[in-house]
CSV table of C-alpha atoms and ligand atoms in Angstrom, one decimal:
chain,number,residue,atom,x,y,z
A,1,MET,CA,-34.9,-75.7,-110.9
A,2,LYS,CA,-33.4,-72.2,-109.7
A,3,LEU,CA,-29.9,-72.6,-107.9
A,4,LEU,CA,-28.1,-70.1,-106.2
A,5,ALA,CA,-24.4,-70.5,-105.9
A,6,ILE,CA,-21.7,-69.1,-103.4
A,7,GLU,CA,-17.9,-69.2,-103.6
A,8,SER,CA,-15.6,-67.5,-100.6
A,9,SER,CA,-13.0,-69.9,-100.0
A,10,CYS,CA,-10.1,-67.7,-100.8
A,11,ASP,CA,-10.0,-64.0,-102.1
A,12,GLU,CA,-12.7,-64.2,-104.7
A,13,CYS,CA,-16.3,-63.5,-103.4
A,14,SER,CA,-18.7,-64.8,-106.2
A,15,ALA,CA,-22.4,-65.6,-106.5
A,16,ALA,CA,-24.0,-67.0,-109.5
A,17,VAL,CA,-27.4,-68.3,-110.5
A,18,LEU,CA,-28.2,-71.1,-112.6
A,19,GLU,CA,-31.4,-72.9,-114.0
A,20,ASP,CA,-31.4,-76.6,-115.0
A,21,GLY,CA,-27.6,-76.7,-115.1
A,22,SER,CA,-27.4,-73.6,-117.1
A,23,LEU,CA,-25.7,-70.2,-116.3
A,24,LYS,CA,-27.8,-67.4,-116.0
A,25,SER,CA,-25.5,-64.8,-114.3
A,26,VAL,CA,-21.9,-64.5,-112.4
A,27,VAL,CA,-20.7,-62.2,-110.4
A,28,ILE,CA,-17.0,-62.1,-108.9
A,29,SER,CA,-15.5,-59.7,-106.9
A,30,SER,CA,-12.1,-59.8,-106.6
A,31,GLN,CA,-10.4,-58.5,-103.3
A,32,LEU,CA,-7.6,-55.7,-104.4
A,33,VAL,CA,-6.7,-55.3,-100.5
A,34,HIS,CA,-4.1,-58.2,-100.7
A,35,SER,CA,-2.0,-56.9,-103.7
A,36,GLU,CA,0.3,-54.6,-101.5
A,37,PHE,CA,1.2,-57.7,-99.3
A,38,GLY,CA,2.6,-60.0,-102.1
A,39,GLY,CA,-0.3,-62.9,-101.1
A,40,VAL,CA,-3.7,-63.3,-99.5
A,41,VAL,CA,-3.8,-62.3,-95.9
A,42,PRO,CA,-6.6,-64.6,-94.4
A,43,GLU,CA,-7.8,-62.1,-91.7
A,44,LEU,CA,-8.6,-59.3,-94.7
A,45,ALA,CA,-10.4,-61.9,-96.6
A,46,SER,CA,-12.6,-62.8,-94.2
A,47,ARG,CA,-13.7,-59.3,-93.4
A,48,ALA,CA,-13.9,-58.3,-97.1
A,49,HIS,CA,-16.0,-61.5,-97.9
A,50,MET,CA,-18.4,-60.1,-94.8
A,51,GLU,CA,-19.0,-56.8,-96.8
A,52,LEU,CA,-18.9,-58.4,-99.9
A,53,ILE,CA,-21.2,-61.2,-99.8
A,54,ILE,CA,-24.6,-59.6,-99.6
A,55,PRO,CA,-24.0,-57.0,-102.8
A,56,VAL,CA,-22.5,-60.0,-104.7
A,57,VAL,CA,-25.6,-62.0,-104.3
A,58,GLU,CA,-28.1,-59.2,-105.0
A,59,GLU,CA,-26.0,-58.5,-107.9
A,60,SER,CA,-26.1,-62.0,-109.5
A,61,LEU,CA,-29.8,-62.4,-108.8
A,62,LYS,CA,-30.5,-59.0,-110.6
A,63,LYS,CA,-28.3,-59.7,-113.6
A,64,ALA,CA,-30.0,-63.3,-113.9
A,65,SER,CA,-33.6,-61.4,-113.2
A,66,VAL,CA,-34.6,-63.8,-110.5
A,67,THR,CA,-36.0,-62.8,-107.2
A,68,LYS,CA,-34.9,-64.5,-104.2
A,69,GLU,CA,-38.2,-66.0,-103.9
A,70,GLU,CA,-37.7,-68.1,-107.0
A,71,ILE,CA,-34.5,-69.8,-105.7
A,72,ASP,CA,-35.3,-73.3,-105.0
A,73,SER,CA,-31.7,-74.7,-103.7
A,74,VAL,CA,-28.4,-73.0,-102.6
A,75,ALA,CA,-24.9,-74.6,-103.3
A,76,VAL,CA,-21.8,-73.3,-101.5
A,77,THR,CA,-18.1,-74.2,-101.3
A,78,TYR,CA,-17.5,-75.9,-97.8
A,79,GLY,CA,-13.8,-76.7,-98.6
A,80,PRO,CA,-10.8,-76.9,-99.0
A,81,GLY,CA,-10.0,-73.2,-98.5
A,82,LEU,CA,-9.2,-70.5,-95.8
A,83,ALA,CA,-11.5,-71.3,-92.7
A,84,GLY,CA,-12.7,-67.7,-92.2
A,85,SER,CA,-13.5,-67.1,-95.8
A,86,LEU,CA,-15.3,-70.3,-96.1
A,87,ILE,CA,-17.4,-69.4,-93.0
A,88,VAL,CA,-18.6,-66.3,-94.5
A,89,GLY,CA,-19.9,-67.9,-97.5
A,90,LEU,CA,-21.3,-71.2,-95.7
A,91,SER,CA,-22.9,-68.9,-93.1
A,92,PHE,CA,-24.6,-67.0,-95.7
A,93,ALA,CA,-25.6,-69.8,-97.7
A,94,LYS,CA,-27.2,-71.8,-94.6
A,95,ALA,CA,-29.0,-68.6,-93.5
A,96,PHE,CA,-30.4,-68.1,-97.1
A,97,ALA,CA,-31.3,-71.7,-97.1
A,98,ALA,CA,-32.9,-71.7,-93.7
A,99,SER,CA,-34.9,-68.4,-94.1
A,100,ARG,CA,-36.6,-69.9,-97.2
A,101,GLY,CA,-36.9,-73.4,-96.4
A,102,ILE,CA,-34.9,-74.5,-99.3
A,103,PRO,CA,-32.2,-77.4,-99.7
A,104,ILE,CA,-28.3,-76.8,-99.5
A,105,VAL,CA,-25.8,-78.4,-101.4
A,106,GLY,CA,-22.0,-78.4,-100.1
A,107,VAL,CA,-19.6,-78.3,-102.8
A,108,ASN,CA,-16.0,-79.4,-102.8
A,109,HIS,CA,-14.1,-76.2,-104.4
A,110,MET,CA,-11.7,-78.8,-106.3
A,111,GLU,CA,-14.8,-80.5,-107.9
A,112,GLY,CA,-16.2,-77.0,-109.0
A,113,HIS,CA,-13.0,-76.5,-111.1
A,114,LEU,CA,-13.2,-80.3,-112.3
A,115,TYR,CA,-16.6,-79.5,-113.5
A,116,SER,CA,-15.7,-75.9,-114.9
A,117,ALA,CA,-15.2,-77.1,-118.8
A,118,PHE,CA,-19.3,-78.0,-118.5
A,119,LEU,CA,-20.1,-73.8,-118.4
A,120,GLU,CA,-19.0,-73.9,-122.2
A,121,ASP,CA,-21.1,-75.0,-124.9
A,122,ASP,CA,-18.5,-77.1,-126.5
A,123,LYS,CA,-18.4,-79.6,-123.2
A,124,PRO,CA,-16.0,-82.7,-122.8
A,125,GLU,CA,-17.0,-86.2,-122.9
A,126,PHE,CA,-17.0,-88.7,-120.4
A,127,PRO,CA,-14.8,-90.0,-119.2
A,128,PHE,CA,-12.0,-87.4,-119.5
A,129,ILE,CA,-8.8,-86.4,-117.7
A,130,SER,CA,-8.9,-83.4,-115.8
A,131,LEU,CA,-5.8,-81.1,-114.8
A,132,ILE,CA,-6.6,-78.8,-112.2
A,133,VAL,CA,-3.4,-75.9,-111.9
A,134,SER,CA,-4.0,-73.2,-109.6
A,135,GLY,CA,-2.0,-71.1,-106.9
A,136,GLY,CA,-2.9,-74.0,-104.3
A,137,HIS,CA,-2.9,-77.2,-106.4
A,138,THR,CA,-1.7,-78.9,-109.2
A,139,MET,CA,-3.6,-82.3,-109.8
A,140,LEU,CA,-4.2,-85.0,-112.4
A,141,ILE,CA,-7.8,-86.7,-112.1
A,142,HIS,CA,-9.3,-89.5,-114.3
A,143,VAL,CA,-13.1,-88.6,-114.4
A,144,LYS,CA,-14.7,-91.9,-115.1
A,145,GLU,CA,-18.5,-90.6,-115.0
A,146,PRO,CA,-20.1,-87.7,-113.3
A,147,TYR,CA,-18.7,-87.6,-109.6
A,148,SER,CA,-16.6,-90.8,-110.0
A,149,HIS,CA,-13.1,-89.2,-109.8
A,150,GLU,CA,-9.5,-91.1,-109.4
A,151,LEU,CA,-6.5,-88.8,-108.4
A,152,LEU,CA,-4.1,-89.9,-110.4
A,153,GLY,CA,-1.1,-87.3,-108.9
A,154,GLN,CA,-0.5,-84.3,-107.6
A,155,THR,CA,2.4,-81.8,-106.6
A,156,ARG,CA,4.7,-83.0,-103.8
A,157,ASP,CA,5.8,-79.5,-103.3
A,158,ASP,CA,4.7,-76.1,-105.0
A,159,ALA,CA,1.6,-75.9,-107.0
A,160,ALA,CA,2.4,-74.7,-110.7
A,161,GLY,CA,0.6,-71.0,-109.8
A,162,GLU,CA,2.9,-71.1,-106.7
A,163,ALA,CA,6.0,-71.6,-108.9
A,164,PHE,CA,4.9,-68.8,-111.2
A,165,ASP,CA,4.4,-66.5,-108.2
A,166,LYS,CA,7.3,-67.2,-106.4
A,167,VAL,CA,9.7,-66.6,-109.9
A,168,ALA,CA,7.7,-63.6,-110.2
A,169,LYS,CA,8.6,-62.2,-106.8
A,170,LEU,CA,12.4,-63.4,-107.7
A,171,LEU,CA,12.3,-61.0,-110.6
A,172,GLY,CA,10.5,-58.2,-108.9
A,173,LEU,CA,7.8,-58.7,-110.9
A,174,GLY,CA,4.9,-58.2,-108.1
A,175,TYR,CA,2.0,-60.6,-107.3
A,176,PRO,CA,0.2,-62.4,-108.9
A,177,GLY,CA,3.1,-63.7,-111.1
A,178,GLY,CA,1.2,-65.7,-113.5
A,179,PRO,CA,-0.2,-63.2,-115.7
A,180,VAL,CA,3.0,-61.1,-116.0
A,181,ILE,CA,5.2,-63.9,-116.5
A,182,ASP,CA,3.0,-65.0,-119.5
A,183,LYS,CA,2.9,-61.7,-121.3
A,184,LEU,CA,6.8,-61.4,-120.9
A,185,ALA,CA,7.6,-64.9,-122.0
A,186,LYS,CA,5.5,-63.7,-125.4
A,187,ASP,CA,8.6,-61.8,-126.4
A,188,GLY,CA,11.1,-64.2,-124.9
A,189,ASP,CA,13.5,-67.2,-126.1
A,190,PRO,CA,12.0,-70.2,-124.3
A,191,ARG,CA,15.2,-72.3,-125.0
A,192,ALA,CA,17.6,-69.4,-123.7
A,193,PHE,CA,18.1,-71.1,-120.3
A,194,ASN,CA,17.3,-75.2,-119.5
A,195,PHE,CA,15.3,-75.0,-116.2
A,196,PRO,CA,14.6,-78.6,-114.7
A,197,ARG,CA,11.8,-80.9,-115.7
A,198,ALA,CA,11.0,-83.1,-112.8
A,199,PHE,CA,9.7,-86.6,-113.3
A,200,MET,CA,8.8,-86.3,-117.3
A,201,PRO,CA,7.5,-89.6,-118.3
A,202,ARG,CA,10.2,-91.5,-120.4
A,203,SER,CA,8.1,-91.7,-123.3
A,204,ALA,CA,4.9,-91.4,-124.4
A,205,ASN,CA,3.6,-94.8,-123.8
A,206,SER,CA,5.6,-95.3,-120.8
A,207,TRP,CA,4.4,-94.5,-117.3
A,208,SER,CA,5.9,-95.1,-113.9
A,209,SER,CA,4.8,-94.2,-110.2
A,210,GLU,CA,5.9,-90.7,-110.8
A,211,SER,CA,4.4,-90.2,-114.0
A,212,PHE,CA,1.7,-88.3,-112.8
A,213,GLU,CA,3.4,-86.6,-109.7
A,214,PHE,CA,4.8,-83.0,-110.1
A,215,SER,CA,7.4,-81.0,-108.5
A,216,PHE,CA,8.2,-77.3,-109.3
A,217,SER,CA,10.4,-76.0,-106.4
A,218,GLY,CA,13.3,-77.3,-108.4
A,219,ILE,CA,12.7,-75.1,-111.2
A,220,LYS,CA,12.3,-72.0,-108.5
A,221,THR,CA,15.8,-73.1,-107.0
A,222,SER,CA,17.3,-73.2,-110.4
A,223,VAL,CA,16.0,-69.6,-111.2
A,224,LEU,CA,17.6,-68.4,-107.9
A,225,TYR,CA,21.0,-69.7,-108.8
A,226,LEU,CA,20.6,-68.3,-112.1
A,227,LEU,CA,19.8,-65.0,-110.8
A,228,ARG,CA,22.5,-65.3,-108.5
A,229,ASP,CA,25.0,-66.2,-111.2
A,230,LEU,CA,23.9,-63.2,-113.4
A,231,LYS,CA,23.9,-60.8,-110.2
A,232,TYR,CA,20.5,-59.8,-111.2
A,233,GLY,CA,19.4,-56.6,-109.3
A,234,THR,CA,22.5,-55.1,-109.0
A,235,GLU,CA,24.7,-54.9,-112.2
A,236,ASN,CA,22.5,-56.7,-114.4
A,237,ARG,CA,19.0,-55.5,-115.2
A,238,ASP,CA,18.4,-56.6,-118.9
A,239,ASP,CA,15.1,-56.6,-119.9
A,240,LYS,CA,15.8,-59.3,-122.6
A,241,VAL,CA,17.4,-61.4,-120.0
A,242,VAL,CA,14.1,-61.0,-118.0
A,243,ARG,CA,12.1,-62.0,-121.0
A,244,ASP,CA,14.2,-65.0,-121.8
A,245,ILE,CA,14.2,-66.2,-118.1
A,246,CYS,CA,10.3,-65.7,-118.2
A,247,ALA,CA,10.1,-67.7,-121.5
A,248,SER,CA,12.3,-70.5,-120.6
A,249,PHE,CA,10.7,-70.9,-117.2
A,250,GLN,CA,7.4,-70.9,-118.3
A,251,ALA,CA,8.3,-73.9,-121.1
A,252,ALA,CA,9.9,-76.1,-118.5
A,253,VAL,CA,6.5,-75.7,-116.4
A,254,VAL,CA,4.5,-76.2,-119.6
A,255,ASP,CA,6.4,-79.1,-121.2
A,256,VAL,CA,5.9,-80.9,-117.9
A,257,LEU,CA,2.1,-80.2,-117.6
A,258,VAL,CA,1.4,-81.3,-121.1
A,259,ALA,CA,3.6,-84.6,-121.2
A,260,LYS,CA,1.9,-85.8,-118.3
A,261,THR,CA,-1.5,-84.7,-119.4
A,262,ILE,CA,-1.1,-86.7,-122.6
A,263,THR,CA,0.4,-89.7,-121.1
A,264,ALA,CA,-2.6,-90.0,-118.5
A,265,ALA,CA,-5.1,-89.4,-121.5
A,266,GLN,CA,-3.2,-92.4,-123.3
A,267,LYS,CA,-2.9,-94.6,-120.1
A,268,PHE,CA,-6.5,-94.2,-119.6
A,269,ASN,CA,-7.6,-94.3,-123.5
A,270,VAL,CA,-9.8,-91.0,-123.1
A,271,ARG,CA,-10.3,-88.6,-125.7
A,272,SER,CA,-11.2,-85.3,-123.7
A,273,ILE,CA,-8.8,-83.2,-122.0
A,274,ALA,CA,-10.5,-80.3,-119.4
A,275,VAL,CA,-8.0,-78.0,-117.7
A,276,ALA,CA,-9.1,-75.9,-115.0
A,277,GLY,CA,-7.6,-73.3,-112.3
A,278,GLY,CA,-6.0,-69.8,-112.7
A,279,VAL,CA,-2.9,-71.3,-114.6
A,280,ALA,CA,-5.4,-72.8,-117.2
A,281,ALA,CA,-5.3,-69.2,-118.4
A,282,ASN,CA,-1.8,-69.4,-119.6
A,283,ARG,CA,-1.4,-68.8,-123.1
A,284,GLY,CA,1.6,-71.0,-123.2
A,285,LEU,CA,-0.1,-73.9,-121.7
A,286,ARG,CA,-3.3,-73.4,-123.9
A,287,GLU,CA,-1.6,-73.4,-127.2
A,288,SER,CA,1.1,-76.3,-126.3
A,289,LEU,CA,-1.7,-78.6,-124.9
A,290,ARG,CA,-4.2,-77.9,-127.8
A,291,ALA,CA,-1.8,-78.9,-130.4
A,292,ALA,CA,-0.4,-82.0,-128.3
A,293,ALA,CA,-3.8,-83.1,-127.9
A,294,VAL,CA,-4.8,-82.6,-131.6
A,295,SER,CA,-1.6,-84.6,-132.9
A,296,MET,CA,-2.8,-87.5,-130.6
A,297,GLY,CA,-6.3,-87.3,-131.8
A,298,MET,CA,-7.8,-85.9,-128.6
A,299,LYS,CA,-9.0,-82.2,-127.6
A,300,ALA,CA,-8.1,-80.1,-124.8
A,301,PHE,CA,-11.0,-77.7,-123.4
A,302,PHE,CA,-10.0,-74.8,-121.7
A,303,PRO,CA,-12.7,-72.7,-120.0
A,304,ARG,CA,-12.8,-68.8,-120.6
A,305,PRO,CA,-10.3,-67.3,-118.2
A,306,LEU,CA,-13.2,-66.1,-116.1
A,307,TYR,CA,-14.4,-69.5,-115.4
A,308,CYS,CA,-10.4,-71.0,-114.8
A,309,THR,CA,-10.0,-68.7,-111.6
A,310,ASP,CA,-12.2,-68.9,-108.6
A,311,ASN,CA,-15.9,-68.4,-109.4
A,312,ALA,CA,-19.6,-69.5,-108.1
A,313,ALA,CA,-20.6,-70.5,-111.9
A,314,MET,CA,-18.2,-73.4,-111.2
A,315,ILE,CA,-19.9,-74.2,-108.0
A,316,GLY,CA,-23.1,-74.5,-109.2
A,317,ILE,CA,-22.1,-76.6,-112.2
A,318,ALA,CA,-20.6,-79.3,-109.8
A,319,ALA,CA,-23.8,-78.8,-107.5
A,320,HIS,CA,-25.7,-79.6,-110.3
A,321,PHE,CA,-23.7,-83.0,-111.2
A,322,LYS,CA,-23.8,-83.7,-107.8
A,323,TYR,CA,-27.7,-83.3,-107.4
A,324,LEU,CA,-28.2,-85.8,-110.6
A,325,LYS,CA,-26.1,-88.4,-108.8
A,326,TYR,CA,-27.3,-88.0,-105.2
A,327,GLY,CA,-30.1,-85.5,-104.7
A,328,MET,CA,-29.7,-83.1,-102.6
A,329,VAL,CA,-26.9,-84.0,-100.0
A,330,SER,CA,-26.4,-81.4,-97.6
A,331,ASP,CA,-28.1,-80.2,-94.4
A,332,LEU,CA,-27.7,-77.2,-91.9
A,333,THR,CA,-24.7,-79.2,-90.1
A,334,LEU,CA,-22.4,-78.7,-92.9
A,335,LEU,CA,-19.5,-77.4,-91.4
A,336,PRO,CA,-16.5,-75.4,-93.3
A,337,THR,CA,-13.8,-78.1,-94.0
A,338,PRO,CA,-10.4,-76.1,-94.6
A,339,ASN,CA,-8.6,-79.2,-95.6
A,340,LEU,CA,-11.3,-81.2,-97.6
A,341,SER,CA,-9.8,-83.5,-100.1
A,342,LEU,CA,-11.4,-84.7,-103.6
A,343,SER,CA,-14.2,-87.3,-103.0
A,344,PHE,CA,-14.0,-90.5,-105.1
B,401,KG4,O1,-7.4,-70.8,-109.3
B,401,KG4,P1,-6.6,-69.4,-109.0
B,401,KG4,O2,-7.4,-68.1,-109.3
B,401,KG4,O3,-6.5,-69.3,-107.2
B,401,KG4,C1,-6.2,-70.3,-106.4
B,401,KG4,O4,-5.0,-70.6,-106.5
B,401,KG4,O5,-7.4,-71.4,-106.1
B,401,KG4,O6,-5.2,-69.4,-109.3
B,401,KG4,C2,-4.6,-68.3,-109.2
B,401,KG4,C3,-2.9,-68.9,-109.9
B,401,KG4,C4,-1.9,-67.9,-109.4
B,401,KG4,O7,-0.9,-68.7,-108.7
B,401,KG4,C5,-1.6,-67.0,-110.4
B,401,KG4,O8,-0.2,-66.4,-110.6
B,401,KG4,C6,-1.9,-68.1,-111.9
B,401,KG4,O9,-3.0,-68.7,-111.1
B,401,KG4,N1,-2.3,-67.6,-112.9
B,401,KG4,C7,-1.4,-67.9,-113.9
B,401,KG4,C8,-1.9,-67.3,-114.9
B,401,KG4,N2,-3.4,-66.7,-114.6
B,401,KG4,C9,-3.2,-66.7,-113.2
B,401,KG4,N3,-0.4,-68.5,-113.9
B,401,KG4,C10,0.4,-68.5,-115.4
B,401,KG4,N4,-0.4,-67.8,-116.3
B,401,KG4,C11,-1.4,-66.9,-116.4
B,401,KG4,N5,-1.9,-66.5,-117.4
B,402,ZN,ZN1,-9.2,-72.6,-107.2
């Protein structure tokens, strides 16, 4: 079974080829047009997808040494995401499927992140807890078996990646903020400033309705007030202070993510934790969650950074699980669904 997977929900244009659930190739073209605007510009994103989609698909077929005639099915992200961006990938996938007379599987982008850990040789065991941390989402999910999900909690305001991006903007560090804060945090003191940790579980074995909910907007406001007090940007541009702010901010975000994820794994008595989304590339999060999991007799799985950010390989692996459970589930009436929520 040779599957072509397409992902175009935001600013990454990506295609992958999988054979019986095993990855043969993945091509990701990150759009650079957005960097000067400090965030993704939807209209520019859809135009760039239109230019990129055919060369990206052709490259993925070439890398997998597969011809388009050999492809048996197409998987495509149909939401959530930017409407104009989704339309490009979905229209291409429908045209490809219709012209070849092969089936199409619509995949929820978040379910792609959820199953991304299965792209690696060392895979989580079902049931597991999934932590999805990206620029748009922060979610804890109990995955009981393939395609049986329970959403435990999500952010009430900013997503974790959004908090990194906003704090980086306050510090004048550019966009996206996560990688640069991660780098500066390495040489800073995480105890220099005490930023708030919202809704922390009271103890490892007690949970409340807020235990699996997140809130990151308070940390960002706290950084803003600190910078005001320090008169940052006018009299004070001390590099050490910037590194200490980055380290202290990152420690606050990581503490919350780790405590809640471990508490969820304890509550549902699972031994595997799978982390996904752009923030899963964070060095501090990887180190702390790995260590916390080991100390509790659990194991944390982090896909390689390439599979943490948006990519078509994760759409292909999710389609594989979906196909095993439901058979081919979509047809050419599939519509782009920008606000699509996770299925349960
Ligand atoms: O999953 P993703 O590529 O796109 C979506 O939002 O769907 O995630 C992008 C987010 C950005 O907010 C970026 O700042 C953050 O992931 N990010 C990181 C790191 N690398 C990317 N955040 C913290 N540490 C990193 N190393
Ligand atoms: Zn994503």
